[in-house]
Tab-separated table of C-alpha atoms and ligand atoms in Angstrom:
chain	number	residue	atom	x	y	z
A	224	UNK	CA	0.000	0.000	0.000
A	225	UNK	CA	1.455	3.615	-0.995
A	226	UNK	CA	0.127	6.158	1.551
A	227	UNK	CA	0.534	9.605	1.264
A	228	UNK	CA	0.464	11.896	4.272
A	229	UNK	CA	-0.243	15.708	4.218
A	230	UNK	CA	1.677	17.937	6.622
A	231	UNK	CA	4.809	18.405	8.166
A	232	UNK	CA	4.146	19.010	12.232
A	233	UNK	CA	4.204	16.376	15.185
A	234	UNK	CA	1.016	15.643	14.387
A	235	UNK	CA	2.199	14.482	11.060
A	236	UNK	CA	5.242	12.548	12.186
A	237	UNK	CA	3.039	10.671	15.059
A	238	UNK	CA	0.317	9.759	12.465
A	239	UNK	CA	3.483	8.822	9.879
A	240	UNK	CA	5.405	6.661	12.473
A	241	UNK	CA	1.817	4.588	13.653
A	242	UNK	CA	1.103	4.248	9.857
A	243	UNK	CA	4.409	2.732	9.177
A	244	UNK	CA	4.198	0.217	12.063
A	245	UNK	CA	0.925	-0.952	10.447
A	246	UNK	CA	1.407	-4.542	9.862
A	247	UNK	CA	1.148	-4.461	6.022
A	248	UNK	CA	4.345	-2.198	5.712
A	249	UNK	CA	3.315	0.308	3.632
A	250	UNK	CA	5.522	2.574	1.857
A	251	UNK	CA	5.200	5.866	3.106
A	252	UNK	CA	5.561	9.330	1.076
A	253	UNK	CA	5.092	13.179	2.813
A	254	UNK	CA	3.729	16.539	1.336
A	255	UNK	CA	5.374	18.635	2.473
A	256	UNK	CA	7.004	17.424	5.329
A	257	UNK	CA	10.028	17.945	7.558
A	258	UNK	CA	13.803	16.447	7.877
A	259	UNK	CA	12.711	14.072	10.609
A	260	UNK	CA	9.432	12.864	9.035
A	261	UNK	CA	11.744	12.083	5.762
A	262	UNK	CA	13.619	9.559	7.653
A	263	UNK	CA	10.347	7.292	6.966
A	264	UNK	CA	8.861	8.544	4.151
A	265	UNK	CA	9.643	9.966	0.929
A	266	UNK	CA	9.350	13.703	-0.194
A	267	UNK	CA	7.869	14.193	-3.146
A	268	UNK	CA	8.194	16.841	-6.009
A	269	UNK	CA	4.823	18.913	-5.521
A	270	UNK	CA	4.737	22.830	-4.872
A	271	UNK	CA	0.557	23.180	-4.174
A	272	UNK	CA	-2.556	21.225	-4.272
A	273	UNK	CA	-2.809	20.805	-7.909
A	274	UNK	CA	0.440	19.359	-8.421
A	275	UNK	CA	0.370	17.453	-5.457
A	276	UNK	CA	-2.742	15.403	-6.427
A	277	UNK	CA	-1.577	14.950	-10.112
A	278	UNK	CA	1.953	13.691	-8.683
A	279	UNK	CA	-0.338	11.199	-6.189
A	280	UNK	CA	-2.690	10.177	-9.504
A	281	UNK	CA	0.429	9.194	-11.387
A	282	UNK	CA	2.456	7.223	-8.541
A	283	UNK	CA	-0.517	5.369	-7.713
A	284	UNK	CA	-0.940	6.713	-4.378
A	285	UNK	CA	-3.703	4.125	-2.806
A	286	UNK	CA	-4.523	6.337	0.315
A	287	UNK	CA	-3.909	10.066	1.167
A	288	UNK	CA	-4.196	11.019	4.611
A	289	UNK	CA	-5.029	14.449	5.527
A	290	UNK	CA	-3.092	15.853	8.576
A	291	UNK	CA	-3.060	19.270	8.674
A	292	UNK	CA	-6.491	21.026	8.340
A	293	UNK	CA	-5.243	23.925	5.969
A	294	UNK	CA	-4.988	21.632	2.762
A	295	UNK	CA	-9.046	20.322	3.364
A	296	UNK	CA	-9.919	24.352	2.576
A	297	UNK	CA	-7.082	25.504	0.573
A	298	UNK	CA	-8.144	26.405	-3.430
A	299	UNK	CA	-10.536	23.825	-4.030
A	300	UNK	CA	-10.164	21.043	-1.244
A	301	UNK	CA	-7.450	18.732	-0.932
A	302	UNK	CA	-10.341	15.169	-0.404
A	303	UNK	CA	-12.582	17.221	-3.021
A	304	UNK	CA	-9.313	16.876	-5.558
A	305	UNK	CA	-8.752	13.354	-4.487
A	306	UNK	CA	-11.946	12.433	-5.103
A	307	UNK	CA	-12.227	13.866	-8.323
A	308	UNK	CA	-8.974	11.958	-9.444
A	309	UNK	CA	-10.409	8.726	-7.945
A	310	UNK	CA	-8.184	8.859	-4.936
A	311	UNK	CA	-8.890	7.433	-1.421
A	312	UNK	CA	-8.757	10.557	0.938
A	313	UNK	CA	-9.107	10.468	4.697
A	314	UNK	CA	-10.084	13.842	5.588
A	315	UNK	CA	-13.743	15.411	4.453
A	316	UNK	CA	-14.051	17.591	1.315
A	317	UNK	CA	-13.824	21.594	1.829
A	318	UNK	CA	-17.893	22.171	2.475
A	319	UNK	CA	-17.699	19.891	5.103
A	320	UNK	CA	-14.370	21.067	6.447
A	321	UNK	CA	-16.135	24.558	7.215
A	322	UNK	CA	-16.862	23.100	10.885
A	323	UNK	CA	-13.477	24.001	11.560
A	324	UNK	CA	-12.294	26.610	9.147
A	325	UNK	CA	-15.475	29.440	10.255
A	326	UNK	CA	-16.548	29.158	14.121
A	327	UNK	CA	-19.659	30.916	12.612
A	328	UNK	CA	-20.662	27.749	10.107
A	329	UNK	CA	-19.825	25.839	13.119
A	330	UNK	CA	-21.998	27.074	15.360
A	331	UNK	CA	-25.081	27.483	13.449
A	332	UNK	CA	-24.431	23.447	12.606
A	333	UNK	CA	-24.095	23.214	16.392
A	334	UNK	CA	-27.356	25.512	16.729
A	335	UNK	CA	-29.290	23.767	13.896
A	336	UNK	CA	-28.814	20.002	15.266
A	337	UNK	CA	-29.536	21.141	18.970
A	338	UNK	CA	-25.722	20.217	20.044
A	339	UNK	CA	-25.393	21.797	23.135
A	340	UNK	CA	-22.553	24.581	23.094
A	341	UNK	CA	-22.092	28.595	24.515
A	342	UNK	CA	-24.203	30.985	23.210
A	343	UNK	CA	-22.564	33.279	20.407
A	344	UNK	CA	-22.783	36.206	18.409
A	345	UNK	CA	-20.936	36.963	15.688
A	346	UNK	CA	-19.670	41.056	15.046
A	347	UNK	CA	-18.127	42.412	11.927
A	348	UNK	CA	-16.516	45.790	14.172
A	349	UNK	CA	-15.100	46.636	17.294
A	350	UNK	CA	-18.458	48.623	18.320
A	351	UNK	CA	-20.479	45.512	17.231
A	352	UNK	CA	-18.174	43.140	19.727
A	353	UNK	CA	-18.073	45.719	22.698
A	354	UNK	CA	-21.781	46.004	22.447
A	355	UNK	CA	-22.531	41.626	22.315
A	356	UNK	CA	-20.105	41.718	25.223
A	357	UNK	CA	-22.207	44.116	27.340
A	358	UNK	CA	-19.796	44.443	29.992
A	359	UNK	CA	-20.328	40.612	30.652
A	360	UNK	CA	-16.996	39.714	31.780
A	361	UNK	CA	-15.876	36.670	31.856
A	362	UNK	CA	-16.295	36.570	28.159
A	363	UNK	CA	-14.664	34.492	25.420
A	364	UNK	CA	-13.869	36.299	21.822
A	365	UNK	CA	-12.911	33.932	18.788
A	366	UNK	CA	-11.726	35.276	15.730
A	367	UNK	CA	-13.683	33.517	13.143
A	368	UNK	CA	-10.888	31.667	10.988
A	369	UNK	CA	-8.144	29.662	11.365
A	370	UNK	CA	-5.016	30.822	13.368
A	371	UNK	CA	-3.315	28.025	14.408
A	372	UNK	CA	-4.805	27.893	18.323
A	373	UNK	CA	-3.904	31.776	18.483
A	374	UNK	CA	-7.280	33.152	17.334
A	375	UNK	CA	-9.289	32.674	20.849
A	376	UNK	CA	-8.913	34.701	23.986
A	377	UNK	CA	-10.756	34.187	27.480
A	378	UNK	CA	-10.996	37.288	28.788
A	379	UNK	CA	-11.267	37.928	32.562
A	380	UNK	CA	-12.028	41.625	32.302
A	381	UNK	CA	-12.532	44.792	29.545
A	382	UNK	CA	-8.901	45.384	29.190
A	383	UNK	CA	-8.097	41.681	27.863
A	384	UNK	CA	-10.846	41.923	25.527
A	385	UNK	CA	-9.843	45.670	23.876
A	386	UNK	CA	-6.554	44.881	23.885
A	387	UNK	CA	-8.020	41.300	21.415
A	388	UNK	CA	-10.162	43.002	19.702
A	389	UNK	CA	-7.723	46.035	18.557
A	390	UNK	CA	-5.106	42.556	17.000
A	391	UNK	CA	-8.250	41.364	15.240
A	392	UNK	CA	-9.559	44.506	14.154
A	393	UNK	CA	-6.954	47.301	14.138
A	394	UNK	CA	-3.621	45.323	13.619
A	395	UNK	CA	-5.750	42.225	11.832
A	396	UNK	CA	-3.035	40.010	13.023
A	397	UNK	CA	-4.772	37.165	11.848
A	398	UNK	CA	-6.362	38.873	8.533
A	399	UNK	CA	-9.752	40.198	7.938
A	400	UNK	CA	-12.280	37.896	9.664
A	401	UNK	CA	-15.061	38.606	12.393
A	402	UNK	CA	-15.259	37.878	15.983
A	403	UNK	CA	-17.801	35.441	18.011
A	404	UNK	CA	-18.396	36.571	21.243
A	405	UNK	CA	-19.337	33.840	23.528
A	406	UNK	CA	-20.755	32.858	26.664
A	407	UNK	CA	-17.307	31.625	29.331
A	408	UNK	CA	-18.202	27.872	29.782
A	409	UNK	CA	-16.515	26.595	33.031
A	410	UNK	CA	-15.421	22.717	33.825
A	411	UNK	CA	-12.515	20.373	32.800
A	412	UNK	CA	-12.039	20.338	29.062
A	413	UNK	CA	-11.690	16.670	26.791
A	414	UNK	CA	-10.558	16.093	23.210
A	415	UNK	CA	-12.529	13.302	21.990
A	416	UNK	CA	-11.949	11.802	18.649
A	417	UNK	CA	-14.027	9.793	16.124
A	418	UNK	CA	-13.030	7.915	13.126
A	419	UNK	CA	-16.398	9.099	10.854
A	420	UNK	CA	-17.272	6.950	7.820
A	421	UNK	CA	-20.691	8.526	6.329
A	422	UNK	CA	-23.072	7.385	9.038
A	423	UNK	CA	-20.695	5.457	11.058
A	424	UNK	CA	-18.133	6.409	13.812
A	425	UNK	CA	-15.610	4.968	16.261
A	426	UNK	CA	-14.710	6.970	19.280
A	427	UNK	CA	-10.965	6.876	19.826
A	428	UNK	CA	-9.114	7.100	23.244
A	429	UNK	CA	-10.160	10.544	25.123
A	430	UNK	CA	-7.413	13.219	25.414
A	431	UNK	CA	-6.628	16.447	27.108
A	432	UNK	CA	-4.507	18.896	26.318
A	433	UNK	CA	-2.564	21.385	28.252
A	434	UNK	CA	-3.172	24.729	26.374
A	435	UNK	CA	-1.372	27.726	28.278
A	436	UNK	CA	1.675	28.456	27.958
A	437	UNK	CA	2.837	28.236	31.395
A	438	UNK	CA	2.319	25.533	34.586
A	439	UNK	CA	-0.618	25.837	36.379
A	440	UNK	CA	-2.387	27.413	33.003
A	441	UNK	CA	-1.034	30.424	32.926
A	442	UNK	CA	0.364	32.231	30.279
A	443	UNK	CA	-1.379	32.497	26.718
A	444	UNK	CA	-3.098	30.003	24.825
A	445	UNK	CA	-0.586	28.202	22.610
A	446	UNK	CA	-1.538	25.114	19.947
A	447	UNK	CA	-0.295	23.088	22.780
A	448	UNK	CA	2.164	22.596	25.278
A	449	UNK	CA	1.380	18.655	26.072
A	450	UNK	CA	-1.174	15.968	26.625
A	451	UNK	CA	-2.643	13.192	28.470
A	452	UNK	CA	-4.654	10.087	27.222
A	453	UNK	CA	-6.461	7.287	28.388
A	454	UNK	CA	-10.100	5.794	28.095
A	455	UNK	CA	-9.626	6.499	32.129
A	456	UNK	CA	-9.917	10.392	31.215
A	457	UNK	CA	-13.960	10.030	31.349
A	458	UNK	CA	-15.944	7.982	33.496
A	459	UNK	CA	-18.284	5.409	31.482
A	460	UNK	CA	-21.562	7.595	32.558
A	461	UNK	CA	-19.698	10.513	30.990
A	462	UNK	CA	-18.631	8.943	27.592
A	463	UNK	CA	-22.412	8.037	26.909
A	464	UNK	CA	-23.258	11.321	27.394
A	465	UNK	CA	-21.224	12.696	25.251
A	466	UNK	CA	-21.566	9.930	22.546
A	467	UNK	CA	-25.540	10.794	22.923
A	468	UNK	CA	-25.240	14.226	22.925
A	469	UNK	CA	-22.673	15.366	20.787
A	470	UNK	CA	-21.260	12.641	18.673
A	471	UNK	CA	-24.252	10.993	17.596
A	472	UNK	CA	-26.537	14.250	16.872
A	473	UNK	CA	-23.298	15.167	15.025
A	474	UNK	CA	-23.209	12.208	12.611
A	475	UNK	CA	-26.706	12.775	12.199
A	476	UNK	CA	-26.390	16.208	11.494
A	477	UNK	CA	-23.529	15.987	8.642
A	478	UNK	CA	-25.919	13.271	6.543
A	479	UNK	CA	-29.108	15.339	7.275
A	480	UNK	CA	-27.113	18.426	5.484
A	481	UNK	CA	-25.506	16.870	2.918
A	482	UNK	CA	-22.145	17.138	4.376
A	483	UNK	CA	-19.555	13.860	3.133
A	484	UNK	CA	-17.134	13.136	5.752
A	485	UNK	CA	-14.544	10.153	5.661
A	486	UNK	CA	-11.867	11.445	8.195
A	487	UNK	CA	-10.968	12.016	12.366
A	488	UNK	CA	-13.156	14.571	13.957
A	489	UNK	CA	-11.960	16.189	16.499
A	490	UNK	CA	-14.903	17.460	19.295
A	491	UNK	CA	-13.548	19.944	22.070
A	492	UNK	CA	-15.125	19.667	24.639
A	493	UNK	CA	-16.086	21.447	28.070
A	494	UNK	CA	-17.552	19.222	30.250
A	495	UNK	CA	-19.378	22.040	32.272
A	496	UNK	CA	-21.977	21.149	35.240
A	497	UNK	CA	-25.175	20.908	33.239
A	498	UNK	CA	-23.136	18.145	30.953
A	499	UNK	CA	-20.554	18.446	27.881
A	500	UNK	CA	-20.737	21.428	25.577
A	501	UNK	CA	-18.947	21.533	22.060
A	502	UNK	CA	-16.822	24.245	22.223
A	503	UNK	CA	-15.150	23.336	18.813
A	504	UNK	CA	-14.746	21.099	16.001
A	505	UNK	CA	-11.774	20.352	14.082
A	506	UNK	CA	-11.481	18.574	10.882
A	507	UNK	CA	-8.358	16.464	12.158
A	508	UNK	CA	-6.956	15.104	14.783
A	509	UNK	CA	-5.883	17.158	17.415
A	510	UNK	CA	-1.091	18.248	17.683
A	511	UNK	CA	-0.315	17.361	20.713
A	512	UNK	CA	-3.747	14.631	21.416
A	513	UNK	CA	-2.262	12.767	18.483
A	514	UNK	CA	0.986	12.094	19.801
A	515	UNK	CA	-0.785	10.961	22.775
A	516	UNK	CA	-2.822	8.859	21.490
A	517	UNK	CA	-1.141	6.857	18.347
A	518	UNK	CA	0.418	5.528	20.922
A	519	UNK	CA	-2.429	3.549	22.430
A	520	UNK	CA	-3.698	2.369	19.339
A	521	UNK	CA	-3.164	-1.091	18.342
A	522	UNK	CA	-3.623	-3.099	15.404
A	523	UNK	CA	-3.830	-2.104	11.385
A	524	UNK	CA	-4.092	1.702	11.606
A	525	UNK	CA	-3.015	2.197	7.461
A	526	UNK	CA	-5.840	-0.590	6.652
A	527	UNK	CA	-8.347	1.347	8.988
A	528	UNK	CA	-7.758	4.757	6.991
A	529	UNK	CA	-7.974	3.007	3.610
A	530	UNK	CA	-11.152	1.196	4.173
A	531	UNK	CA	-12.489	4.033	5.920
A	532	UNK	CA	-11.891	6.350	2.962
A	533	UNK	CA	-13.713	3.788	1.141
A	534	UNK	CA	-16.827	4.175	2.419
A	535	UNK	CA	-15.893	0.772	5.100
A	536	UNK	CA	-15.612	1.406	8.845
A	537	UNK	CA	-13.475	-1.219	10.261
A	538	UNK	CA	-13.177	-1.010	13.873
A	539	UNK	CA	-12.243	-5.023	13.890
A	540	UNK	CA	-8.893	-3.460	12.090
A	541	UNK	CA	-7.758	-1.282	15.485
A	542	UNK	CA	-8.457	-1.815	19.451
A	543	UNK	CA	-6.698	1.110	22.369
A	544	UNK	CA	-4.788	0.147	24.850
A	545	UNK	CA	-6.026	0.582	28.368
A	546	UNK	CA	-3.309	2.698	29.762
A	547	UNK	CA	-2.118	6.045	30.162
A	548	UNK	CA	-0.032	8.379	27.789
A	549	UNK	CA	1.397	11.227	28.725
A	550	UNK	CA	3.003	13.912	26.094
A	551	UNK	CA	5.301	17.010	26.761
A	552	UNK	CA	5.690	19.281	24.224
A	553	UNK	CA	9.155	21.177	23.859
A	554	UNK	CA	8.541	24.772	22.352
A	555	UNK	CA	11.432	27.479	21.434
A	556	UNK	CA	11.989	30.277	22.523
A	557	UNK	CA	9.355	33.453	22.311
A	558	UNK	CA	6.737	30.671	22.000
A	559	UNK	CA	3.953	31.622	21.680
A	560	UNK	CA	4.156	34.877	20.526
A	561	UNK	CA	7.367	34.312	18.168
A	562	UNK	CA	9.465	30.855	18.002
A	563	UNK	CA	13.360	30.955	18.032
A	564	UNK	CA	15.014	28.765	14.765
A	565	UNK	CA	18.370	27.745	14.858
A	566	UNK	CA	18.923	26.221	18.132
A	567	UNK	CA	21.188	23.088	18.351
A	568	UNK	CA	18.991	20.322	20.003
A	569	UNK	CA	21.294	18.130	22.338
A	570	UNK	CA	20.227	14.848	23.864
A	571	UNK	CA	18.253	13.080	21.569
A	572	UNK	CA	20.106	9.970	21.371
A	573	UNK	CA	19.740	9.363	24.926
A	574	UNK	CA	15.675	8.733	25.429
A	575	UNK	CA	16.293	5.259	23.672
A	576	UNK	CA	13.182	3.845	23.685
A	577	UNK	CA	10.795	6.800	24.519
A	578	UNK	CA	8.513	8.303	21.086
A	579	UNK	CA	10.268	11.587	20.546
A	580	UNK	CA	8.008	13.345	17.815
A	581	UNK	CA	9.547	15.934	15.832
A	582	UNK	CA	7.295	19.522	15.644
A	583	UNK	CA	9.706	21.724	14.414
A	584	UNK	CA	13.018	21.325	14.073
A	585	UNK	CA	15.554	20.659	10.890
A	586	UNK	CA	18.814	19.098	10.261
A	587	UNK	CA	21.649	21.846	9.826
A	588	UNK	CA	24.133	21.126	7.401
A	589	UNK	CA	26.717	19.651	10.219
A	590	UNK	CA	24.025	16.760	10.417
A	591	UNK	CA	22.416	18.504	13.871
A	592	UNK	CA	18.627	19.010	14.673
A	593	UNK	CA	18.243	22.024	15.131
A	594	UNK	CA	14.993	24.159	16.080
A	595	UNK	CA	13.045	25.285	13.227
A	596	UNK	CA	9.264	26.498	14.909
A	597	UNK	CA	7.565	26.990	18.033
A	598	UNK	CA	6.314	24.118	18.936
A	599	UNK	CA	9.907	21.929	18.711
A	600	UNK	CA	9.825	18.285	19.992
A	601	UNK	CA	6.967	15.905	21.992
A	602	UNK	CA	8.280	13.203	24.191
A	603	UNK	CA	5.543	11.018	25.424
A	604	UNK	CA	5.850	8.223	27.609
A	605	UNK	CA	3.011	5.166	28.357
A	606	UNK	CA	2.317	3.280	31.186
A	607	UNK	CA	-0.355	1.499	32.834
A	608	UNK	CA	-1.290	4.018	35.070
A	609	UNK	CA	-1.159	7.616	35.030
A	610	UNK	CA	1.778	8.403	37.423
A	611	UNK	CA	4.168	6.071	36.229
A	612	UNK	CA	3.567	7.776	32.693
A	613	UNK	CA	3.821	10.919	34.277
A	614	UNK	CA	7.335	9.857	35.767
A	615	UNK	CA	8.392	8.412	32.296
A	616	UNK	CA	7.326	11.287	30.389
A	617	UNK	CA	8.937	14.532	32.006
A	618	UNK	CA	12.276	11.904	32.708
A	619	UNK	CA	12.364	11.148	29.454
A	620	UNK	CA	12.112	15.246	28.540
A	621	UNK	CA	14.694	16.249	30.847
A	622	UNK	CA	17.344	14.617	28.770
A	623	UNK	CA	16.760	16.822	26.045
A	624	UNK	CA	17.907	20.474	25.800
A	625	UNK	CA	18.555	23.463	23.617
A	626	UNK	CA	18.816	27.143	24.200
A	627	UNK	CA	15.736	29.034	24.758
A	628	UNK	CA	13.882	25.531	25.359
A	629	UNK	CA	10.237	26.076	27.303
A	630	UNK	CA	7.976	23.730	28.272
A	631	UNK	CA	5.528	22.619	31.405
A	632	UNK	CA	6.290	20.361	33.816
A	633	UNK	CA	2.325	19.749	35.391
A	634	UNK	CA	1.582	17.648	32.272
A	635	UNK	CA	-0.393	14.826	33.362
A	636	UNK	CA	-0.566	16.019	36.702
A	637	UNK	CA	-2.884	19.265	36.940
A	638	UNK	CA	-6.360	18.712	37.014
A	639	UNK	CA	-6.044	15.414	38.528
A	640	UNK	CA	-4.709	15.829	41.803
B	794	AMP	P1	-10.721	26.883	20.743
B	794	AMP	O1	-9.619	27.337	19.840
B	794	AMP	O2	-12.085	27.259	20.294
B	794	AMP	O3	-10.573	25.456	21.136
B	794	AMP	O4	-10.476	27.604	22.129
B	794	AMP	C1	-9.236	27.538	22.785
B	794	AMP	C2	-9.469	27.434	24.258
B	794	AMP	O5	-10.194	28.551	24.733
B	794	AMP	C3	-10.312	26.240	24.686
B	794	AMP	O6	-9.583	25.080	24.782
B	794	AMP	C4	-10.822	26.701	26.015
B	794	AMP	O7	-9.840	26.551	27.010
B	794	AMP	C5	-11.042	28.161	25.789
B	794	AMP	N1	-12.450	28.398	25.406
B	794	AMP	C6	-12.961	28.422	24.163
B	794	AMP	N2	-14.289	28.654	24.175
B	794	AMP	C7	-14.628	28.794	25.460
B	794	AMP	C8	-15.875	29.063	26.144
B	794	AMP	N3	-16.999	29.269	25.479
B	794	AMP	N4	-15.838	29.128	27.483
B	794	AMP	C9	-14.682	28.959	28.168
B	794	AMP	N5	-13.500	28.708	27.603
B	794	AMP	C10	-13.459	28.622	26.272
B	795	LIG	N1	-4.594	20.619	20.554
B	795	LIG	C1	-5.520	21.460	19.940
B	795	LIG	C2	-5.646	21.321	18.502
B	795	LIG	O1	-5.123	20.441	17.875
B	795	LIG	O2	-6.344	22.143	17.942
């Protein structure tokens, strides 16, 4: 089987290393890629969407599997071009993909199919947002496209939320776009996963993920500073709810609309005290859940994505592993706000057996990694319970060094002691 993976992050590398421990040894190929994730499989000569699918249609590419959520909405869809060249795609076509690229298609889908989430409103101007905030602080303000986990800001108080709304609308850090202002949902958060397939789904292990930038979650939101997951996360009670609630009403709602999807969804969750809340989708699987969880999975993960993209849901092909997995994300310097390239990564060939996923980093020409983004390195760790994973995990990271290097060390252990 040729499978061809889109995206270069430690998402990509994570899905890339489970796919190539699949037991039917596929050969592996990457668009576009980094150093590390070339170690196991092959770049390939392809400068945009067009090119890339006409390169896949005439290597015979039997799977392409969508990691990174900007190719699903870029020009005219990367599984809308597959599928006009005949090519299994895991990862839905561009209308579909909308539940992640506008917070404002989302939400009405949300609204329309009576999945709980906050109440929103959605403002085209500063005035507009100051008056849906109506000096209701806490308040959350989302800027209504995607910006790589940067585009959202819980705001404690008017000063937080000015000082947002003059990057989105003055400085349009993140390009022209609107704002949802939305009701501040309180309780633990959960990233649950399903494998969709038309009508079908398959909930994958639960994750969480550490978003501030700082221990004790502090500090700004990032894309991620580390994970935990386990099918412990949620209690049983809590799983059914949220399979009732949210992922089945979900399903439902994507057929009822007309909306194909063969791919991971990603549901982010707030499980608040009245029950769990959406408080986004994403078209993917979640950088850092995924290094968390590929991990746990088990079994044929390439045949899974294939058949799924074919229209077959095969949970006979994968099972999860019952324990823990804990990852720590290593970012660079000025993360989140900037990110630091060029600094020489020492270390690495001492965590041995330990996944070390590769975000962003590159080989300098003396054959070094080096740093080469924000979010650098993931170490994760897996153990039968949580606290020997926790151990593992941030042991395993403190081998690892390079100037500027941040990262938390209450990964796996806030929120559950
Ligand atoms: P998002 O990019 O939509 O996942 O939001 C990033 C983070 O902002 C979430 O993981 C939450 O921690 C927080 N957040 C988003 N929406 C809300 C909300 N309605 N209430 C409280 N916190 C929220
Ligand atoms: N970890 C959050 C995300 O992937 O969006």
């Amino acid at each position: 089987m040729r499978i061809l993976v889109v995206g270069k992050g430690g998402r990509e590398h994570a899905l890339v290393r489970a796919l190539a421990e699949s037991p039917g040894n596929p050969e592996l190929f990457c668009f576009p890629g980094s150093d590390a994730i070339f170690e196991i499989a092959k770049p390939i000569p392809a400068d945009g969407l067009e090119s890339l699918v006409a390169w896949m249609k005439s290597n015979a590419i039997d799977l392409c599997v969508a990691g990174e959520e900007s190719y699903l909405v870029k020009g005219e869809g990367l599984a809308n071009l597959c599928e006009l060249h005949g090519i299994p795609c895991w990862g839905p076509p561009k209308q579909s993909a909308q539940l992640e690229a506008s917070k404002e298609f989302a939400k009405q889908f949300l609204v329309r199919n009576g999945i709980p989430t906050a109440r929103a409103t959605a403002t085209d101007t500063l005035a507009e947002a100051v008056a849906a905030i109506a000096g209701e602080y806490p308040t959350v303000l989302k800027f209504d496209g995607l910006a790589a986990g940067k585009g959202v800001a819980v705001c404690p108080d008017e000063a937080s939320a000015m000082a947002f709304l003059d990057e989105v609308f003055t400085q349009r850090r993140f390009g022209s776009g609107r704002v949802l202002v939305e009701q501040c949902l309180t309780g633990p958060e959960v990233s649950v996963f399903a494998a969709i397939v038309d009508d079908q789904y398959l909930i994958f292990t639960p994750a969480r993920d550490y978003k501030r930038a700082l221990d004790g979650d502090l500090g700004p939101n990032t894309g991620g500073m580390g994970a935990v997951a386990s099918r412990q996360l949620v209690s049983l009670e809590m799983l059914e709810q949220i399979e009732k609630k949210i992922v089945q009403p979900t399903v439902a709602g994507l057929g009822s609309e007309g909306l194909p999807y063969r791919g991971f969804l990603y549901f982010g969750l707030m499980l608040t005290p009245t029950g769990p809340q959406i408080i986004e989708y994403n078209c993917r699987f979640g950088d850092p859940e995924c290094q968390a969880v590929m991990p746990l999975v088990k079994g044929d993960l390439a045949a899974f994505c294939l058949a799924g993209a074919k229209g077959d849901l095969r949970g006979d092909l994968i099972s999860f592993d019952d324990g823990w997995s804990v990852c720590v994300i290593l970012a660079s310097a000025g993360y989140p706000e900037t990110s630091r390239n060029g600094d020489v990564i020492t270390g690495l060939e001492n965590t041995g057996d330990f996944r070390v996923y590769h975000a962003g980093t590159r080989k300098n020409p003396q054959g070094n990694w080096e740093t080469n983004g924000g979010r650098v390195l993931a170490v994760v760790a897996g153990a039968a319970t949580r606290q020997d994973a926790v151990t593992q995990a941030h042991a395993a990271t403190d081998l690892i060094d390079f100037p500027g290097l941040q990262r938390r060390r209450d990964v796996g252990i806030l929120n559950f002691d």
